[in-house]
Amino acid sequence: KIEDNIRNFSIIAHIDHGKSTLADRLIELTKTVAEKDMQNQLLDDMDLERERGITIKAHAIRLLYERNGEQYILNMIDTPGHVDFSYEVSRSLAACEGAILVVDATQGIQAQTLSNLYLAIENDLTIIPVLNKVDLPSANPDHVAQLVGDLLGYDPDKIPRISAKTGINIPEVLDRIVDEIPAPKGDASAKLQALIFDSMYDTYRGVINDIRIMNGTLRPGMEIQLMASGATYTVTEVGTFTMKRNPRKELTAGMVGYVLANVKTISDVKIGDTITDANDPAENPLPGYKDIQPMIYSGIYPIDPEDYKNLREALEKLKLNDSALQWEPETSDALGFGFRTGFLGLLHMEIVQERLDREFNVNIITTVPNVEYHVYLTGGEMIKVSSPSRLPDASRYERIEEPYVKAQIFTPKEYVGGLMKLCEEKRGEFENMEYIDETKVILKYDLPLAEIMFDFYDKLKSISRGYGGLDYAPNGYRANNLVKLDILLNGDPVDAFSVIIHRDKSASYANAICVRLKDLIPRQQFDVAIQGAIGGKIISRSTVKAVRKDVLAKCYGGDITRKRKLLEKQKEGKKRMKSIGTVEVPQKAFLAVLSLS
Ligand code: GDP
Ligand code: MG
């Protein structure tokens, strides 16, 4: 049977431990891509991924591997490692039977080594550990092998010691994949069940769904149904991936590939949904994915109100292959029509922002991100508030609860003191400390999500000289003394600047933002007063002094092109400004707070 020679696997690892480099070597060794087309981190084909050197999206590719005259099909799915993107990892894992767990032999087990490993265990995958970077003098493969072996119940001597960079022992990894990962089970003649694990939008061809066939067979011409939305389409093409899409006659149980069906209605498609045969439907869909809850929210507004429709379309298309992205329309007095958007974390927010800008060419303003609060009204009813401007008047609610996370901080033990101090500044509650080995510990804290959202990770990294790691999971809600802080420009509150904050931190925050905005808001024809206020009471203040600015005055007549250039430059500057009442506020002021806490 064809599926006996298929292996579907993912590569999982802590960030920078070498997943993408290992993927490159496997692609090379199986001659999947012609040598002349080979470049580093081949699967990271989004511009953003190349620039930042990180993997954002999961990528799938089919490798052909021949051993003892037998040909194997290895479907490899590369996954991202950053804590913000673990949902991408769990998505890809559902399409696999096995996972290669890459551990950097110079670093050992790190935060996302464990969290990805747990995801793989949850998905019942066969796990093959490998130790990478053994070419480096600082590698300590025997020691790390012992730890990894203990963790997995795997014989430490049998863990391959590899270098994804120089190619040491990569063939052994291919052999392990073939020998240890089970072939997919499934029945090609059963009713069709295909799991959608990713999708993207192509202007010409509509939605392209990446699928794993669990049961049944899929061919062009078949009428399919997307089980969650009920929508039906006729299949125009199926195929597999080898960097490009290769059309095939059919896909059968166990195979990974794609399906095209002229799907132009993006909302019909949901990642994690099951495709079935419309004329002979499966009784039940496959177990879907957990809906992912965003951790932080921010307002996204077009700088040019004309762009509202474009922004909406761009968000719809992004959502298609970024199912963690959630949004709904909202209006702001200051910024007009826009969207309240939910993200998994700050990095995710930055990526979405940049993708909107680059791939969709929409200029946007994003407001200060915040978490979602549970507000208990005096009547007893609870409402969820993800936008500070929606917080009811203080007289209308009894208490505000904020989300907490259980955080695990991985660190060499010498940085424990500094990291504990950081956690306390962030209102953390110590839970316990465990030793991973004689030099490394895990610190466990309960922390308000709002406190770790901004610069916590950066601070953790700098305190631990880059060696610390962080992993966290939601851990309920707790009531705290939270207040809404408004920022007023010339007496008018600017809703887009409002934040919900702990009372103990409100005064220093209000001061800092008044100082910061004073630098960011350019001088205008009149004084601009910047004030911080809680419930109408002013707690901080700064002023931007008026100036009469005539750009042409500098030109002393004469050179007309120089004059025109200056005027154009001023117009450019204006475009990145937003008028709030009579005050011109630059785009970056809305995110000024990020560098404050
Ligand atoms: P990923 O984040 O897990 O995908 O990691 P990458 O594959 O992007 O690798 C992170 C960094 O480690 C890159 O600079 C690689 O060149 C480097 N790297 C990966 N594997 C090895 C290895 O075996 N030896 C050495 N010396 N460097 C490696
Ligand atoms: Mg990578």
XYZ file of C-alpha atoms and ligand atoms in Angstrom:
626
model
C 0.000 0.000 0.000
C 1.222 3.465 -0.848
C 0.694 4.848 2.649
C 3.035 2.253 4.171
C 5.898 4.301 2.745
C 4.629 7.679 3.908
C 5.981 9.433 7.010
C 4.370 12.662 8.165
C 6.471 14.600 10.660
C 7.199 17.986 12.154
C 10.389 19.478 13.455
C 9.971 21.096 16.843
C 12.475 23.000 18.952
C 13.164 26.004 21.075
C 13.837 29.085 18.946
C 17.318 29.147 17.334
C 18.074 25.531 18.164
C 18.264 24.814 14.430
C 14.910 23.585 13.068
C 15.056 25.539 9.843
C 18.697 24.646 9.256
C 17.930 20.966 9.786
C 15.014 21.287 7.364
C 17.457 22.723 4.791
C 19.797 19.745 5.227
C 16.967 17.245 4.830
C 15.802 19.000 1.677
C 19.367 18.961 0.359
C 20.115 15.359 1.211
C 16.947 14.126 -0.460
C 17.737 16.299 -3.505
C 14.277 17.787 -3.294
C 15.515 21.116 -4.599
C 18.142 21.500 -7.307
C 21.481 22.576 -5.826
C 21.463 25.862 -7.688
C 18.134 26.828 -6.074
C 19.292 26.032 -2.566
C 19.541 28.899 -0.108
C 19.564 29.059 3.675
C 16.321 28.644 5.603
C 14.650 27.703 2.383
C 11.231 27.265 3.892
C 11.144 30.727 5.423
C 9.806 32.310 2.254
C 7.977 35.261 3.735
C 10.196 38.372 3.430
C 9.608 39.131 7.060
C 10.845 35.705 8.080
C 14.070 36.120 6.157
C 14.756 39.558 7.584
C 14.131 38.546 11.145
C 15.586 35.080 10.817
C 12.557 33.532 12.444
C 9.855 31.190 11.271
C 6.363 32.640 11.542
C 4.248 30.308 9.490
C 4.443 26.572 9.405
C 5.566 25.245 6.032
C 5.081 21.847 4.469
C 7.226 20.092 1.907
C 7.362 16.593 0.446
C 10.731 14.823 0.403
C 11.477 11.658 -1.533
C 13.963 9.322 0.137
C 15.211 6.053 -1.282
C 16.633 3.309 0.913
C 17.412 -0.284 -0.078
C 15.461 0.136 -3.298
C 12.401 1.279 -1.374
C 11.049 4.776 -1.952
C 9.664 6.753 0.997
C 7.609 9.912 0.966
C 8.512 12.153 3.893
C 6.120 15.045 4.434
C 7.960 17.572 6.545
C 6.256 20.441 8.266
C 8.513 23.159 9.651
C 7.104 25.014 12.651
C 7.838 28.305 14.398
C 9.464 28.353 17.833
C 8.522 31.697 19.399
C 6.152 31.579 22.337
C 3.627 33.740 20.441
C 3.257 31.134 17.734
C 2.694 27.886 19.553
C -0.778 27.687 17.972
C 0.933 27.228 14.589
C 2.852 24.355 16.076
C -0.188 22.530 17.394
C -1.892 22.997 14.031
C 0.898 21.306 12.141
C 1.225 18.548 14.698
C -2.348 17.396 14.143
C -1.363 16.498 10.576
C 1.602 14.317 11.645
C 2.439 10.971 13.210
C 5.865 11.986 14.471
C 8.073 14.882 15.515
C 11.810 15.473 15.550
C 12.688 17.309 18.719
C 15.826 19.364 18.064
C 17.823 20.341 21.135
C 20.848 22.609 20.878
C 23.694 20.714 22.563
C 25.246 23.974 23.758
C 22.020 25.203 25.393
C 20.193 22.108 26.543
C 16.484 22.003 27.344
C 14.812 25.405 27.133
C 11.338 26.836 27.667
C 9.902 26.046 24.240
C 11.693 22.714 24.080
C 9.314 21.641 26.809
C 6.165 23.418 25.660
C 6.521 22.050 22.103
C 7.291 18.615 23.463
C 4.089 18.668 25.505
C 2.093 19.680 22.420
C 3.597 16.722 20.566
C 2.755 14.370 23.425
C -0.822 15.705 23.511
C -1.091 14.870 19.819
C 0.155 11.305 20.475
C 3.190 11.739 18.236
C 6.249 9.529 18.149
C 9.120 11.739 19.234
C 12.668 11.452 17.915
C 15.122 13.603 19.880
C 18.269 14.900 18.156
C 21.120 16.950 19.588
C 22.217 19.723 17.270
C 25.284 21.969 16.956
C 27.770 19.313 18.029
C 30.312 21.065 15.792
C 30.567 23.856 18.370
C 33.333 23.546 20.992
C 30.894 24.546 23.731
C 28.564 21.638 22.931
C 28.052 19.151 25.716
C 26.145 16.390 23.925
C 26.599 13.621 26.497
C 25.294 15.701 29.343
C 22.355 17.062 27.333
C 21.614 13.560 26.007
C 21.270 12.331 29.567
C 18.756 15.098 30.418
C 16.756 14.650 27.226
C 16.832 10.875 27.650
C 15.484 11.192 31.198
C 12.753 13.528 30.026
C 11.551 11.239 27.238
C 12.463 7.830 28.558
C 14.777 7.441 25.560
C 18.169 5.723 25.642
C 20.661 8.640 25.741
C 23.211 6.694 23.670
C 20.696 6.349 20.862
C 20.037 10.074 20.466
C 21.681 11.241 17.205
C 24.375 13.892 17.681
C 24.157 16.109 14.619
C 25.263 19.370 13.138
C 22.587 20.834 10.914
C 25.130 23.405 9.833
C 27.984 21.154 8.731
C 25.844 18.116 7.909
C 27.254 15.687 10.506
C 24.973 12.654 10.964
C 21.992 13.972 8.989
C 21.505 10.617 7.170
C 20.924 9.038 10.558
C 18.011 11.402 11.108
C 16.432 10.277 7.832
C 16.807 6.640 8.892
C 15.184 7.336 12.245
C 12.251 8.993 10.538
C 11.683 5.958 8.350
C 12.243 3.396 11.110
C 10.567 4.996 14.106
C 7.707 7.160 12.880
C 4.659 5.042 12.120
C 3.156 5.104 8.655
C -0.206 6.889 8.600
C -3.255 4.760 9.200
C -6.459 5.481 7.363
C -8.684 3.956 4.766
C -8.531 5.291 1.211
C -11.929 3.810 0.413
C -13.693 5.178 3.514
C -15.729 8.373 3.505
C -13.574 11.440 2.954
C -12.160 13.268 5.974
C -9.419 15.795 5.210
C -8.030 18.101 7.871
C -7.335 21.693 6.795
C -4.131 22.633 8.626
C -3.341 25.818 6.784
C -4.710 27.995 4.029
C -3.844 31.072 2.069
C -5.536 33.343 -0.420
C -4.465 33.596 -4.016
C -6.054 36.370 -6.053
C -6.419 34.178 -9.130
C -7.136 30.775 -7.695
C -9.050 31.585 -4.543
C -8.379 29.911 -1.221
C -5.650 27.267 -1.295
C -6.147 24.752 1.513
C -3.267 22.693 2.842
C -4.724 19.394 3.947
C -3.944 16.045 5.472
C -6.221 13.274 4.240
C -7.188 11.140 7.213
C -9.614 8.878 5.358
C -10.942 8.567 1.826
C -9.730 9.891 -1.508
C -9.928 13.350 -3.033
C -9.955 13.961 -6.787
C -10.583 16.888 -9.133
C -14.226 17.066 -10.153
C -15.516 15.883 -6.783
C -18.017 17.997 -4.958
C -16.724 18.754 -1.458
C -18.251 20.188 1.641
C -16.506 22.238 4.333
C -18.128 20.726 7.366
C -18.085 23.743 9.709
C -19.637 26.244 7.305
C -21.561 23.697 5.218
C -20.379 25.388 2.013
C -19.906 23.155 -1.036
C -17.462 23.526 -3.920
C -16.200 21.534 -6.871
C -12.546 20.500 -6.678
C -10.484 21.884 -9.554
C -7.045 20.607 -8.563
C -5.280 18.543 -5.917
C -1.547 18.075 -5.476
C 1.514 17.911 -3.259
C 4.250 20.384 -2.355
C 7.834 20.375 -3.497
C 8.514 24.080 -3.003
C 6.045 24.603 -5.848
C 2.612 23.017 -5.997
C 2.565 19.866 -8.124
C -0.875 18.818 -9.380
C -1.745 15.107 -9.071
C -4.565 12.824 -10.066
C -5.676 12.210 -6.499
C -4.786 12.374 -2.841
C -5.517 9.345 -0.689
C -5.604 8.590 3.022
C -2.324 9.423 4.767
C -1.220 11.993 2.202
C -0.449 15.661 2.773
C -1.162 18.103 -0.015
C -3.404 20.911 -1.147
C -6.821 21.336 -2.708
C -8.140 24.080 -4.963
C -11.853 24.557 -5.507
C -12.322 28.130 -6.605
C -13.218 29.162 -3.078
C -13.615 32.931 -3.175
C -15.666 33.328 -0.011
C -12.962 33.448 2.594
C -15.339 33.086 5.522
C -16.339 29.595 4.312
C -12.922 28.299 5.271
C -11.812 27.635 8.798
C -8.456 26.145 9.641
C -8.974 22.946 11.593
C -12.178 22.196 9.688
C -12.811 18.905 7.892
C -13.407 18.598 4.155
C -15.717 15.788 3.148
C -17.469 14.454 0.053
C -20.671 16.474 -0.409
C -22.409 13.488 -2.016
C -21.220 10.918 0.517
C -20.378 12.903 3.626
C -18.491 11.539 6.644
C -20.682 11.229 9.702
C -18.463 13.387 11.890
C -15.799 16.001 11.336
C -12.293 15.279 12.649
C -11.537 16.624 16.095
C -10.914 20.289 15.305
C -8.543 22.666 16.953
C -9.201 24.478 20.135
C -10.237 27.995 19.247
C -7.311 30.140 20.185
C -7.963 32.985 22.548
C -6.081 36.204 21.875
C -3.999 37.442 24.791
C -3.834 41.139 23.913
C -6.009 43.597 22.026
C -5.326 46.782 20.196
C -7.212 49.157 17.940
C -6.141 49.232 14.287
C -7.188 52.315 12.320
C -6.414 53.388 8.777
C -4.460 56.636 8.726
C -6.436 57.611 5.670
C -10.162 56.999 6.363
C -10.535 56.106 2.652
C -8.524 52.968 3.393
C -11.150 51.493 5.724
C -12.453 49.018 3.154
C -8.953 47.984 2.114
C -8.028 47.427 5.729
C -11.057 45.226 6.250
C -10.202 43.128 3.195
C -6.582 42.859 4.238
C -7.575 41.665 7.711
C -9.891 39.069 6.197
C -7.115 37.705 4.034
C -4.601 37.711 6.867
C -7.047 35.914 9.112
C -7.218 33.118 6.592
C -3.719 31.934 7.264
C -3.406 33.379 10.725
C -6.339 31.925 12.564
C -5.203 33.454 15.839
C -5.982 36.901 14.500
C -9.404 38.131 15.603
C -11.077 41.425 14.982
C -14.338 43.332 15.088
C -15.266 46.834 13.969
C -14.981 49.634 16.514
C -15.085 53.388 16.374
C -12.952 55.856 18.209
C -13.764 59.537 18.750
C -10.161 60.338 18.018
C -9.369 57.919 15.196
C -12.672 57.240 13.456
C -13.615 53.818 12.036
C -11.316 50.897 12.682
C -11.065 47.457 14.226
C -10.490 46.063 17.686
C -7.993 43.330 17.015
C -6.875 40.434 19.193
C -3.321 39.038 19.100
C -1.378 36.273 20.792
C 1.340 38.622 21.944
C 3.355 41.672 21.064
C 5.469 39.932 18.435
C 2.324 38.669 16.764
C 0.945 42.209 16.800
C 4.111 43.597 15.236
C 4.069 40.950 12.532
C 0.438 41.676 11.638
C 1.189 45.377 11.545
C 4.118 44.874 9.209
C 2.257 42.439 6.990
C -0.604 44.924 6.612
C 1.883 47.550 5.625
C 3.974 45.427 3.245
C 1.688 42.856 1.745
C -1.456 44.947 1.638
C -0.070 48.437 1.509
C -2.378 49.928 4.129
C -1.017 52.574 6.477
C -2.351 52.091 9.949
C -2.270 53.442 13.461
C -2.284 50.898 16.250
C -3.319 51.907 19.729
C -1.727 50.873 22.984
C -2.417 47.161 23.443
C -4.211 45.890 26.507
C -5.584 42.668 27.931
C -9.265 41.767 28.224
C -10.853 42.659 31.559
C -13.831 41.085 33.267
C -15.944 43.874 34.672
C -18.631 42.964 37.232
C -21.467 45.463 37.049
C -23.369 46.498 40.169
C -26.293 44.397 38.962
C -24.050 41.298 39.137
C -23.668 40.895 35.380
C -20.149 40.409 33.982
C -19.030 42.133 30.776
C -15.781 41.628 28.911
C -13.920 44.820 28.150
C -11.070 44.696 25.657
C -10.987 48.420 24.964
C -10.362 50.864 27.838
C -12.715 53.407 26.299
C -15.549 50.893 26.763
C -15.066 50.661 30.514
C -18.298 51.824 32.148
C -18.308 54.687 34.630
C -16.766 53.694 37.994
C -20.155 54.003 39.710
C -21.603 51.276 37.472
C -19.317 48.390 38.393
C -18.265 46.599 41.546
C -14.914 45.210 40.538
C -12.558 44.630 37.625
C -10.749 41.327 37.221
C -7.642 40.943 35.079
C -6.158 37.833 33.424
C -3.256 36.027 35.077
C -0.729 33.654 33.618
C 1.320 30.880 35.105
C 4.817 31.764 33.976
C 7.822 29.478 33.869
C 11.139 31.208 33.668
C 14.146 29.136 32.665
C 17.494 30.469 33.749
C 21.015 29.632 34.796
C 20.895 29.812 38.584
C 23.151 32.856 38.942
C 20.396 35.124 37.544
C 17.665 33.943 39.906
C 17.968 36.964 42.218
C 17.608 39.524 39.443
C 14.704 37.690 37.855
C 12.826 37.382 41.145
C 13.177 41.117 41.630
C 11.782 41.681 38.121
C 8.796 39.421 38.832
C 8.036 41.288 42.036
C 8.134 44.653 40.265
C 5.606 43.154 37.870
C 3.203 42.234 40.681
C 4.155 38.562 40.437
C 3.475 35.954 43.096
C 6.192 33.399 43.636
C 5.070 29.795 43.402
C 8.184 27.636 43.411
C 11.611 26.946 41.974
C 12.830 23.677 40.488
C 16.266 22.570 39.386
C 16.525 21.183 35.821
C 20.144 20.208 36.375
C 22.931 21.462 38.615
C 23.195 24.807 36.790
C 19.695 25.602 35.556
C 16.399 26.284 37.284
C 12.756 26.922 36.468
C 11.142 29.756 38.418
C 7.372 29.590 38.589
C 5.332 32.733 39.126
C 1.726 33.826 38.889
C 1.782 37.106 37.019
C -0.818 39.525 35.667
C -0.764 39.130 31.886
C -0.813 42.910 31.498
C 2.557 43.113 33.254
C 4.407 40.655 31.038
C 2.954 41.892 27.768
C 5.373 44.689 27.014
C 8.978 44.587 28.009
C 9.033 41.659 30.410
C 10.659 39.290 27.958
C 13.310 41.831 26.941
C 14.111 42.568 30.578
C 14.268 38.876 31.364
C 16.691 38.414 28.490
C 18.904 41.274 29.563
C 18.977 40.273 33.242
C 19.893 36.711 32.271
C 22.470 37.816 29.643
C 20.349 36.183 26.958
C 20.261 32.752 28.607
C 16.822 33.012 30.227
C 13.645 31.749 28.625
C 9.942 32.246 29.205
C 6.865 30.167 28.722
C 3.398 30.967 30.010
C -0.162 29.749 29.994
C -3.433 31.467 30.991
C -4.317 30.978 34.632
C -7.692 32.555 35.376
C -8.762 36.026 36.447
C -8.269 37.976 39.670
C -9.737 41.186 41.052
C -7.242 43.997 41.577
C -7.325 47.723 42.249
C -7.479 48.769 38.606
C -8.362 52.227 37.346
C -8.855 53.892 34.002
C -6.322 56.559 33.201
C -7.331 59.101 30.560
C -4.964 61.312 28.635
C -6.315 64.755 27.746
C -5.070 67.022 24.983
C -6.116 70.590 25.640
C -8.795 69.323 27.974
C -10.298 66.677 25.693
C -9.790 63.015 26.568
C -8.307 61.088 23.650
C -9.975 57.682 23.826
C -7.179 56.001 21.907
C -4.706 56.911 24.677
C -6.764 55.583 27.599
C -5.372 52.671 29.566
C -6.580 50.471 32.394
C -3.829 50.223 34.967
C -3.130 49.219 38.572
C -3.672 52.214 40.873
C -0.204 51.881 42.423
C 1.367 52.324 39.016
C -0.959 55.008 37.655
C 0.913 58.087 38.903
C 4.337 57.143 37.596
C 2.807 55.976 34.339
C 0.819 59.213 33.920
C 3.964 61.252 34.494
C 5.986 59.197 32.091
C 3.391 59.483 29.341
C 3.076 63.262 29.763
C 6.850 63.583 29.406
C 6.941 61.211 26.459
C 4.084 62.839 24.553
C 5.624 66.240 25.128
C 8.592 65.035 23.070
C 6.506 63.334 20.438
C 3.835 65.926 19.750
C 5.375 68.626 17.562
C 4.984 72.279 18.427
C 1.823 73.766 16.934
C 0.396 77.248 16.469
C -0.832 77.192 20.079
C 0.112 75.654 23.434
C -0.908 72.027 23.823
C -1.636 70.883 27.359
C -1.144 67.162 27.992
C -2.807 65.827 31.132
C -3.293 62.497 32.808
C -6.572 62.062 34.698
C -8.327 59.403 36.730
C -12.082 59.836 37.021
C -11.820 63.516 36.132
C -9.024 64.222 38.632
C -5.836 65.520 36.989
C -2.745 63.691 38.240
C -0.038 64.819 35.802
C 0.603 67.533 33.264
C 3.004 68.789 30.609
C 2.842 71.441 27.900
C 4.053 71.677 24.333
C 4.815 75.358 23.777
C 3.440 77.103 20.721
C 5.713 77.997 17.861
C 5.215 79.849 14.609
C 6.760 77.604 12.062
C 7.181 78.795 8.513
C 9.187 76.234 6.630
C 9.756 78.547 3.723
C 11.274 81.275 5.848
C 14.528 79.318 5.871
C 14.812 79.456 2.108
C 15.757 83.084 1.599
C 13.925 83.231 -1.738
C 15.702 81.854 -4.777
C 15.810 78.122 -5.232
C 12.317 76.998 -6.215
C 13.042 73.232 -6.272
C 14.378 73.395 -2.769
C 11.196 75.161 -1.695
C 9.053 72.539 -3.326
C 11.033 69.772 -1.666
C 10.517 71.336 1.722
C 6.785 71.633 1.149
C 6.582 68.017 0.053
C 8.523 66.924 3.078
C 6.073 68.777 5.273
C 3.162 67.093 3.489
C 4.777 63.676 4.018
C 5.104 64.464 7.686
C 1.434 65.458 7.798
C 0.371 62.126 6.364
C 1.785 60.320 9.325
C -0.107 62.676 11.631
C -3.628 62.373 12.894
C -5.653 65.437 13.823
C -7.201 65.026 17.246
C -9.515 68.014 17.595
C -7.148 70.792 16.627
C -3.995 68.978 17.706
C -1.773 67.121 15.246
C -0.536 63.870 16.758
C 2.105 61.716 15.053
C 1.452 58.025 14.492
C 4.209 56.872 16.798
C 2.705 58.681 19.764
C -0.004 56.031 19.908
C 2.523 53.368 20.655
C 4.753 55.542 22.832
C 3.593 53.693 25.883
C 5.317 50.510 24.787
C 8.665 51.841 25.858
C 7.321 53.144 29.156
C 6.287 50.483 31.616
P 15.316 27.799 14.292
O 14.916 29.068 14.978
O 15.200 26.637 15.229
O 14.669 27.579 12.975
O 16.898 27.925 14.079
P 17.718 28.185 12.743
O 17.739 26.971 11.887
O 17.232 29.457 12.137
O 19.186 28.327 13.360
C 19.513 29.335 14.291
C 20.998 29.673 14.183
O 21.796 28.555 14.562
C 21.415 30.023 12.756
O 22.342 31.056 12.823
C 22.065 28.741 12.262
O 23.048 28.987 11.276
C 22.695 28.204 13.530
N 22.819 26.736 13.496
C 21.844 25.837 13.226
N 22.342 24.582 13.299
C 23.654 24.689 13.628
C 24.710 23.744 13.863
O 24.541 22.532 13.783
N 25.907 24.260 14.208
C 26.145 25.582 14.327
N 27.376 25.986 14.647
N 25.189 26.498 14.112
C 23.945 26.065 13.767
Mg 13.239 28.685 11.875
